Every structure is written in structure tokens, then in C-alpha cells.
């Protein structure tokens, strides 16, 4: 089955710096790759996603890139702000339907003023 | 529109007790899911349902049962609770008729088994 690995597990940056989180997946047939943000004590919420027929997607300060050949995808946050501090999860959706997401272990991002 | 609602938010169980985590959604989503979240382990899929009367196992189904008698409700049953089931449980829903893949999560239920 699909397996998703996420790195790093923790990331500390200064406000205004960029942050990059990387994920690899094992199932080459996976076709959808979302990123969820979870603030402390809150529910995970979708922040950006990318489908397998697209190489890059951007939404303001957040971008995601996908390399299907290498089976990895990355989240890029530019001009980080303290409110970006949270745990970020990547996920992959294997083919076969039902939108079952396989999640990475998460990255705890701390943005220091 | 309340979205996905889970109860209880917190619960402490003794080993061997049973309980049901409740989940209800008011968005008329056909797919529903139960995930558990352990520290440093991400979210693991326990069970999912693609419609009333249809359920299937996810990655970690042992020790749990589910039912889906209505579109709105998807309760998760823990039989003979064990310390390994100490976790935060999230229910989620999805509308397969949309072009997005977004899961809508509830606020979570924190369960401790002592």
C-alpha cells in the first residue's frame, strides 16, 4: 500500500524566512496530494493541494511542487509569520477511489518573531 | 451549518470498558472517515464509509467497529478498550460529487485508556 514519509519532523525559522517541508510517496499511481495545517488543539484544515497532472501550484505565500518521476512533493512557505506556526501534514491519495488519504507523520513549524 | 461534530471531546476509560464516539455532519456528504492521531505518527485511517449501509476497513481497524445507518451519522465503537487506543480521534467527511479532495474534519475526541 501507499506509504508517505515527511521531513523534517520539526522546523524552526525566523519571521520573514522561508520554510520548506518535503514528502515522498511510494505508490506511483497516487493522484492527489493535499497539505493540511493543524494549529495546537485544533482540527486539521486543508491549505493547498495538487493533482498529479500539475507540477506546481501557488496560493499567495504558499506553494506546492510535485515531482512525479521522483515521487516527491514539497510545501514552500515564503515570508513566514508567527501565525504560520503549526503542524503541517502532507498526504497522498492512492488510486482506487474513496478519497482515502495516507498522511505523513507531520512537521512542527515554529516561526520566531 | 455546523459541519462535522464529534462527541465527547474528552473521555477517560478503564481497560476493558467500551464506548462509542459519535460523529455527525450536516453537509450531506456521502463519504465519512475515522482517523486516529498519535504523537509523531500523523493520521491513520481506521474505517471509512462511502454511504449509508456501506463501511470498510482502513489502515488500523483492529479493536474498532463502525456503522452507518444514515448519511449524517458515523459512530465509532471501541470494544474492550486497551491503553494502545489512547489517542485523539478525528471524524471527517467528503463530498464525492465535488471536484475537490478536501476532507472536512471534526474538532477531535481525546481518549485516554488507563
PDB file of C-alpha atoms in Angstrom:
ATOM      1  CA  UNK A   1       0.000   0.000   0.000  1.00  0.00           C
ATOM      2  CA  UNK A   2       0.882   3.650  -0.100  1.00  0.00           C
ATOM      3  CA  UNK A   3       3.464   4.989   2.350  1.00  0.00           C
ATOM      4  CA  UNK A   4       4.214   8.679   2.880  1.00  0.00           C
ATOM      5  CA  UNK A   5       7.354   9.949   4.552  1.00  0.00           C
ATOM      6  CA  UNK A   6       7.690  13.548   5.674  1.00  0.00           C
ATOM      7  CA  UNK A   7      10.766  15.607   6.626  1.00  0.00           C
ATOM      8  CA  UNK A   8      11.766  17.349   8.753  1.00  0.00           C
ATOM      9  CA  UNK A   9       9.771  16.457  11.843  1.00  0.00           C
ATOM     10  CA  UNK A  10      10.481  19.885  13.361  1.00  0.00           C
ATOM     11  CA  UNK A  11      11.448  23.148  11.705  1.00  0.00           C
ATOM     12  CA  UNK A  12      12.323  26.428  13.347  1.00  0.00           C
ATOM     13  CA  UNK A  13      12.655  29.648  11.327  1.00  0.00           C
ATOM     14  CA  UNK A  14      12.830  33.365  11.911  1.00  0.00           C
ATOM     15  CA  UNK A  15       9.881  35.505  10.913  1.00  0.00           C
ATOM     16  CA  UNK A  16      10.238  36.509   7.273  1.00  0.00           C
ATOM     17  CA  UNK A  17      12.331  33.478   6.306  1.00  0.00           C
ATOM     18  CA  UNK A  18      11.108  30.720   4.006  1.00  0.00           C
ATOM     19  CA  UNK A  19      10.165  27.218   5.153  1.00  0.00           C
ATOM     20  CA  UNK A  20      10.243  24.049   3.068  1.00  0.00           C
ATOM     21  CA  UNK A  21       8.710  20.713   4.026  1.00  0.00           C
ATOM     22  CA  UNK A  22       9.282  17.623   1.895  1.00  0.00           C
ATOM     23  CA  UNK A  23       7.340  14.414   1.409  1.00  0.00           C
ATOM     24  CA  UNK A  24       7.939  11.249  -0.540  1.00  0.00           C
ATOM     25  CA  UNK A  25       5.368   8.641  -1.508  1.00  0.00           C
ATOM     26  CA  UNK A  26       5.673   5.053  -2.632  1.00  0.00           C
ATOM     27  CA  UNK A  27       2.674   4.400  -4.889  1.00  0.00           C
ATOM     28  CA  UNK A  28       3.299   5.809  -8.360  1.00  0.00           C
ATOM     29  CA  UNK A  29      -0.455   5.620  -9.059  1.00  0.00           C
ATOM     30  CA  UNK A  30      -1.316   8.149  -6.318  1.00  0.00           C
ATOM     31  CA  UNK A  31      -3.040  11.086  -7.968  1.00  0.00           C
ATOM     32  CA  UNK A  32      -3.758  13.766  -5.391  1.00  0.00           C
ATOM     33  CA  UNK A  33      -1.524  15.412  -2.795  1.00  0.00           C
ATOM     34  CA  UNK A  34      -3.025  17.770  -0.188  1.00  0.00           C
ATOM     35  CA  UNK A  35      -1.377  19.659   2.645  1.00  0.00           C
ATOM     36  CA  UNK A  36      -3.169  20.186   5.961  1.00  0.00           C
ATOM     37  CA  UNK A  37      -2.355  22.641   8.712  1.00  0.00           C
ATOM     38  CA  UNK A  38      -3.195  21.826  12.319  1.00  0.00           C
ATOM     39  CA  UNK A  39      -2.914  24.524  14.934  1.00  0.00           C
ATOM     40  CA  UNK A  40      -2.483  23.441  18.544  1.00  0.00           C
ATOM     41  CA  UNK A  41      -5.616  21.722  19.811  1.00  0.00           C
ATOM     42  CA  UNK A  42      -7.484  22.318  16.559  1.00  0.00           C
ATOM     43  CA  UNK A  43      -8.711  20.215  13.657  1.00  0.00           C
ATOM     44  CA  UNK A  44      -6.586  19.732  10.514  1.00  0.00           C
ATOM     45  CA  UNK A  45      -7.544  22.113   7.722  1.00  0.00           C
ATOM     46  CA  UNK A  46      -6.639  21.985   4.046  1.00  0.00           C
ATOM     47  CA  UNK A  47      -4.309  24.778   2.975  1.00  0.00           C
ATOM     48  CA  UNK A  48      -3.309  23.724  -0.549  1.00  0.00           C
ATOM     49  CA  UNK A  49      -3.412  20.677  -2.782  1.00  0.00           C
ATOM     50  CA  UNK A  50      -2.050  19.497  -6.110  1.00  0.00           C
ATOM     51  CA  UNK A  51      -3.118  16.864  -8.587  1.00  0.00           C
ATOM     52  CA  UNK A  52      -0.775  14.508 -10.384  1.00  0.00           C
ATOM     53  CA  UNK A  53      -1.165  16.267 -13.742  1.00  0.00           C
ATOM     54  CA  UNK A  54       0.215  19.554 -12.349  1.00  0.00           C
ATOM     55  CA  UNK A  55       3.811  20.335 -11.396  1.00  0.00           C
ATOM     56  CA  UNK A  56       3.337  23.405  -9.257  1.00  0.00           C
ATOM     57  CA  UNK A  57       0.559  25.380  -7.590  1.00  0.00           C
ATOM     58  CA  UNK A  58       0.744  28.650  -5.705  1.00  0.00           C
ATOM     59  CA  UNK A  59      -1.631  30.474  -3.378  1.00  0.00           C
ATOM     60  CA  UNK A  60      -0.241  33.739  -2.035  1.00  0.00           C
ATOM     61  CA  UNK A  61       2.669  32.829   0.287  1.00  0.00           C
ATOM     62  CA  UNK A  62       2.174  29.086  -0.065  1.00  0.00           C
ATOM     63  CA  UNK A  63       3.260  26.893  -2.957  1.00  0.00           C
ATOM     64  CA  UNK A  64       3.416  23.175  -3.587  1.00  0.00           C
ATOM     65  CA  UNK A  65       5.606  21.386  -6.118  1.00  0.00           C
ATOM     66  CA  UNK A  66       5.287  17.825  -7.350  1.00  0.00           C
ATOM     67  CA  UNK A  67       7.912  15.640  -8.993  1.00  0.00           C
ATOM     68  CA  UNK A  68       6.117  12.520 -10.191  1.00  0.00           C
ATOM     69  CA  UNK A  69       9.253  10.860 -11.503  1.00  0.00           C
ATOM     70  CA  UNK A  70      10.982  11.086  -8.143  1.00  0.00           C
ATOM     71  CA  UNK A  71       7.696  10.592  -6.238  1.00  0.00           C
ATOM     72  CA  UNK A  72       8.141  13.568  -4.007  1.00  0.00           C
ATOM     73  CA  UNK A  73       6.294  16.796  -3.312  1.00  0.00           C
ATOM     74  CA  UNK A  74       7.104  19.828  -1.223  1.00  0.00           C
ATOM     75  CA  UNK A  75       5.402  22.687   0.589  1.00  0.00           C
ATOM     76  CA  UNK A  76       7.018  26.108   0.400  1.00  0.00           C
ATOM     77  CA  UNK A  77       6.004  28.948   2.698  1.00  0.00           C
ATOM     78  CA  UNK A  78       7.573  32.332   1.997  1.00  0.00           C
ATOM     79  CA  UNK A  79       7.747  35.373   4.275  1.00  0.00           C
ATOM     80  CA  UNK A  80       6.776  33.288   7.280  1.00  0.00           C
ATOM     81  CA  UNK A  81       4.730  34.871  10.053  1.00  0.00           C
ATOM     82  CA  UNK A  82       4.200  33.760  13.666  1.00  0.00           C
ATOM     83  CA  UNK A  83       0.654  32.634  12.774  1.00  0.00           C
ATOM     84  CA  UNK A  84       2.195  30.074  10.403  1.00  0.00           C
ATOM     85  CA  UNK A  85       3.357  28.168  13.491  1.00  0.00           C
ATOM     86  CA  UNK A  86       1.521  24.839  13.444  1.00  0.00           C
ATOM     87  CA  UNK A  87       1.888  21.194  12.499  1.00  0.00           C
ATOM     88  CA  UNK A  88       1.747  20.565   8.753  1.00  0.00           C
ATOM     89  CA  UNK A  89       0.753  17.225   7.288  1.00  0.00           C
ATOM     90  CA  UNK A  90       1.235  16.053   3.735  1.00  0.00           C
ATOM     91  CA  UNK A  91      -0.918  13.291   2.318  1.00  0.00           C
ATOM     92  CA  UNK A  92      -1.257  11.175  -0.783  1.00  0.00           C
ATOM     93  CA  UNK A  93      -4.363   9.621  -2.267  1.00  0.00           C
ATOM     94  CA  UNK A  94      -3.760   6.191  -3.805  1.00  0.00           C
ATOM     95  CA  UNK A  95      -5.686   5.232  -6.920  1.00  0.00           C
ATOM     96  CA  UNK A  96      -8.746   3.084  -6.267  1.00  0.00           C
ATOM     97  CA  UNK A  97     -11.210   5.723  -5.221  1.00  0.00           C
ATOM     98  CA  UNK A  98     -12.989   6.668  -1.998  1.00  0.00           C
ATOM     99  CA  UNK A  99     -10.593   9.598  -1.359  1.00  0.00           C
ATOM    100  CA  UNK A 100      -8.717   7.644   1.286  1.00  0.00           C
ATOM    101  CA  UNK A 101      -5.753   9.795   2.266  1.00  0.00           C
ATOM    102  CA  UNK A 102      -2.487   8.404   3.602  1.00  0.00           C
ATOM    103  CA  UNK A 103      -0.818  11.012   5.803  1.00  0.00           C
ATOM    104  CA  UNK A 104       2.787  11.763   6.606  1.00  0.00           C
ATOM    105  CA  UNK A 105       3.887  11.979  10.238  1.00  0.00           C
ATOM    106  CA  UNK A 106       3.754  15.785  10.316  1.00  0.00           C
ATOM    107  CA  UNK A 107       6.186  18.688  10.639  1.00  0.00           C
ATOM    108  CA  UNK A 108       6.020  21.031  13.588  1.00  0.00           C
ATOM    109  CA  UNK A 109       6.889  24.511  12.292  1.00  0.00           C
ATOM    110  CA  UNK A 110       7.844  27.246  14.737  1.00  0.00           C
ATOM    111  CA  UNK A 111       8.181  30.805  13.445  1.00  0.00           C
ATOM    112  CA  UNK A 112      10.041  33.059  15.862  1.00  0.00           C
ATOM    113  CA  UNK A 113       9.439  36.839  15.834  1.00  0.00           C
TER     114      UNK A 113
ATOM    115  CA  UNK B   1     -24.091  24.856   9.141  1.00  0.00           C
ATOM    116  CA  UNK B   2     -22.175  23.162  11.963  1.00  0.00           C
ATOM    117  CA  UNK B   3     -20.007  20.988   9.695  1.00  0.00           C
ATOM    118  CA  UNK B   4     -18.653  17.848  11.388  1.00  0.00           C
ATOM    119  CA  UNK B   5     -19.495  17.491  15.072  1.00  0.00           C
ATOM    120  CA  UNK B   6     -17.865  14.970  17.406  1.00  0.00           C
ATOM    121  CA  UNK B   7     -18.790  13.995  20.935  1.00  0.00           C
ATOM    122  CA  UNK B   8     -17.415  13.642  23.517  1.00  0.00           C
ATOM    123  CA  UNK B   9     -14.413  15.950  23.298  1.00  0.00           C
ATOM    124  CA  UNK B  10     -12.630  14.191  26.163  1.00  0.00           C
ATOM    125  CA  UNK B  11     -13.091  10.816  27.786  1.00  0.00           C
ATOM    126  CA  UNK B  12     -11.163   8.625  30.194  1.00  0.00           C
ATOM    127  CA  UNK B  13     -11.815   4.895  30.049  1.00  0.00           C
ATOM    128  CA  UNK B  14     -10.629   1.994  32.144  1.00  0.00           C
ATOM    129  CA  UNK B  15      -9.062  -1.004  30.436  1.00  0.00           C
ATOM    130  CA  UNK B  16     -11.760  -3.343  29.189  1.00  0.00           C
ATOM    131  CA  UNK B  17     -14.549  -0.750  29.072  1.00  0.00           C
ATOM    132  CA  UNK B  18     -16.421   0.011  25.884  1.00  0.00           C
ATOM    133  CA  UNK B  19     -17.657   3.261  24.439  1.00  0.00           C
ATOM    134  CA  UNK B  20     -18.907   4.940  21.297  1.00  0.00           C
ATOM    135  CA  UNK B  21     -17.522   8.098  19.764  1.00  0.00           C
ATOM    136  CA  UNK B  22     -20.258   9.991  17.991  1.00  0.00           C
ATOM    137  CA  UNK B  23     -19.844  11.828  14.691  1.00  0.00           C
ATOM    138  CA  UNK B  24     -22.469  13.701  12.737  1.00  0.00           C
ATOM    139  CA  UNK B  25     -22.272  16.006   9.718  1.00  0.00           C
ATOM    140  CA  UNK B  26     -24.857  18.358   8.269  1.00  0.00           C
ATOM    141  CA  UNK B  27     -23.268  18.942   4.859  1.00  0.00           C
ATOM    142  CA  UNK B  28     -24.939  15.945   3.172  1.00  0.00           C
ATOM    143  CA  UNK B  29     -21.512  14.467   2.400  1.00  0.00           C
ATOM    144  CA  UNK B  30     -21.642  10.845   1.256  1.00  0.00           C
ATOM    145  CA  UNK B  31     -18.153   9.765   2.402  1.00  0.00           C
ATOM    146  CA  UNK B  32     -17.116   9.689   6.055  1.00  0.00           C
ATOM    147  CA  UNK B  33     -13.916   8.605   7.803  1.00  0.00           C
ATOM    148  CA  UNK B  34     -12.428   7.934  11.201  1.00  0.00           C
ATOM    149  CA  UNK B  35      -8.763   8.721  11.783  1.00  0.00           C
ATOM    150  CA  UNK B  36      -6.641   8.425  14.903  1.00  0.00           C
ATOM    151  CA  UNK B  37      -3.749  10.737  15.633  1.00  0.00           C
ATOM    152  CA  UNK B  38      -0.863   9.639  17.812  1.00  0.00           C
ATOM    153  CA  UNK B  39       2.054  11.962  18.646  1.00  0.00           C
ATOM    154  CA  UNK B  40       4.610  11.987  15.830  1.00  0.00           C
ATOM    155  CA  UNK B  41       2.595   9.478  13.812  1.00  0.00           C
ATOM    156  CA  UNK B  42       0.301  11.571  11.675  1.00  0.00           C
ATOM    157  CA  UNK B  43      -3.241  10.484  10.993  1.00  0.00           C
ATOM    158  CA  UNK B  44      -4.070   6.819  10.495  1.00  0.00           C
ATOM    159  CA  UNK B  45      -7.312   5.739   8.826  1.00  0.00           C
ATOM    160  CA  UNK B  46      -9.396   3.401  10.989  1.00  0.00           C
ATOM    161  CA  UNK B  47     -12.601   2.924   8.986  1.00  0.00           C
ATOM    162  CA  UNK B  48     -14.439   4.704   6.237  1.00  0.00           C
ATOM    163  CA  UNK B  49     -17.877   4.719   4.659  1.00  0.00           C
ATOM    164  CA  UNK B  50     -18.973   5.711   1.172  1.00  0.00           C
ATOM    165  CA  UNK B  51     -22.657   5.842   2.002  1.00  0.00           C
ATOM    166  CA  UNK B  52     -25.361   4.648   4.339  1.00  0.00           C
ATOM    167  CA  UNK B  53     -25.047   0.926   4.941  1.00  0.00           C
ATOM    168  CA  UNK B  54     -21.523   0.686   3.473  1.00  0.00           C
ATOM    169  CA  UNK B  55     -18.373   0.586   5.587  1.00  0.00           C
ATOM    170  CA  UNK B  56     -14.843  -0.710   5.077  1.00  0.00           C
ATOM    171  CA  UNK B  57     -11.579  -1.071   6.955  1.00  0.00           C
ATOM    172  CA  UNK B  58      -8.747   1.403   6.768  1.00  0.00           C
ATOM    173  CA  UNK B  59      -5.120   1.049   7.863  1.00  0.00           C
ATOM    174  CA  UNK B  60      -5.699   0.318  11.575  1.00  0.00           C
ATOM    175  CA  UNK B  61      -9.183  -1.211  12.151  1.00  0.00           C
ATOM    176  CA  UNK B  62      -8.405  -3.719  14.910  1.00  0.00           C
ATOM    177  CA  UNK B  63     -10.302  -3.052  18.134  1.00  0.00           C
ATOM    178  CA  UNK B  64     -12.897  -0.817  16.495  1.00  0.00           C
ATOM    179  CA  UNK B  65     -16.264  -1.140  14.825  1.00  0.00           C
ATOM    180  CA  UNK B  66     -18.408   1.295  12.872  1.00  0.00           C
ATOM    181  CA  UNK B  67     -21.876   1.563  11.447  1.00  0.00           C
ATOM    182  CA  UNK B  68     -23.503   3.962   9.006  1.00  0.00           C
ATOM    183  CA  UNK B  69     -27.278   3.818   9.222  1.00  0.00           C
ATOM    184  CA  UNK B  70     -27.811   7.377   7.964  1.00  0.00           C
ATOM    185  CA  UNK B  71     -25.916   9.815   5.757  1.00  0.00           C
ATOM    186  CA  UNK B  72     -25.362  12.116   8.722  1.00  0.00           C
ATOM    187  CA  UNK B  73     -24.026   9.778  11.413  1.00  0.00           C
ATOM    188  CA  UNK B  74     -20.932   7.611  11.594  1.00  0.00           C
ATOM    189  CA  UNK B  75     -20.288   6.351  15.154  1.00  0.00           C
ATOM    190  CA  UNK B  76     -17.048   4.590  16.123  1.00  0.00           C
ATOM    191  CA  UNK B  77     -17.326   1.819  18.692  1.00  0.00           C
ATOM    192  CA  UNK B  78     -14.420   0.752  20.906  1.00  0.00           C
ATOM    193  CA  UNK B  79     -14.839  -2.669  22.441  1.00  0.00           C
ATOM    194  CA  UNK B  80     -12.623  -3.779  25.340  1.00  0.00           C
ATOM    195  CA  UNK B  81     -10.557  -0.593  25.486  1.00  0.00           C
ATOM    196  CA  UNK B  82      -6.774  -1.003  25.696  1.00  0.00           C
ATOM    197  CA  UNK B  83      -4.028   1.531  26.546  1.00  0.00           C
ATOM    198  CA  UNK B  84      -2.902   1.340  22.895  1.00  0.00           C
ATOM    199  CA  UNK B  85      -6.179   3.043  21.957  1.00  0.00           C
ATOM    200  CA  UNK B  86      -5.207   6.181  23.842  1.00  0.00           C
ATOM    201  CA  UNK B  87      -5.257   8.747  21.058  1.00  0.00           C
ATOM    202  CA  UNK B  88      -7.039  11.695  19.510  1.00  0.00           C
ATOM    203  CA  UNK B  89      -9.786  10.575  17.155  1.00  0.00           C
ATOM    204  CA  UNK B  90     -10.907  12.658  14.211  1.00  0.00           C
ATOM    205  CA  UNK B  91     -14.005  12.132  12.148  1.00  0.00           C
ATOM    206  CA  UNK B  92     -14.042  13.601   8.635  1.00  0.00           C
ATOM    207  CA  UNK B  93     -16.414  13.874   5.713  1.00  0.00           C
ATOM    208  CA  UNK B  94     -16.123  14.382   1.957  1.00  0.00           C
ATOM    209  CA  UNK B  95     -18.494  15.105  -0.893  1.00  0.00           C
ATOM    210  CA  UNK B  96     -17.518  12.847  -3.788  1.00  0.00           C
ATOM    211  CA  UNK B  97     -19.634  14.969  -6.122  1.00  0.00           C
ATOM    212  CA  UNK B  98     -17.241  17.908  -5.927  1.00  0.00           C
ATOM    213  CA  UNK B  99     -14.072  18.441  -7.897  1.00  0.00           C
ATOM    214  CA  UNK B 100     -12.028  18.936  -4.733  1.00  0.00           C
ATOM    215  CA  UNK B 101     -10.469  16.340  -2.497  1.00  0.00           C
ATOM    216  CA  UNK B 102     -10.919  18.313   0.710  1.00  0.00           C
ATOM    217  CA  UNK B 103     -11.730  16.381   3.863  1.00  0.00           C
ATOM    218  CA  UNK B 104     -13.692  18.297   6.490  1.00  0.00           C
ATOM    219  CA  UNK B 105     -12.617  17.303   9.974  1.00  0.00           C
ATOM    220  CA  UNK B 106     -14.393  17.460  13.287  1.00  0.00           C
ATOM    221  CA  UNK B 107     -12.706  19.006  16.320  1.00  0.00           C
ATOM    222  CA  UNK B 108     -11.484  15.668  17.605  1.00  0.00           C
ATOM    223  CA  UNK B 109     -12.136  13.425  20.607  1.00  0.00           C
ATOM    224  CA  UNK B 110      -9.295  12.862  23.049  1.00  0.00           C
ATOM    225  CA  UNK B 111      -9.492   9.397  24.583  1.00  0.00           C
ATOM    226  CA  UNK B 112      -7.325   8.134  27.414  1.00  0.00           C
ATOM    227  CA  UNK B 113      -7.388   4.472  28.459  1.00  0.00           C
ATOM    228  CA  UNK B 114      -5.966   3.749  31.895  1.00  0.00           C
TER     229      UNK B 114
END
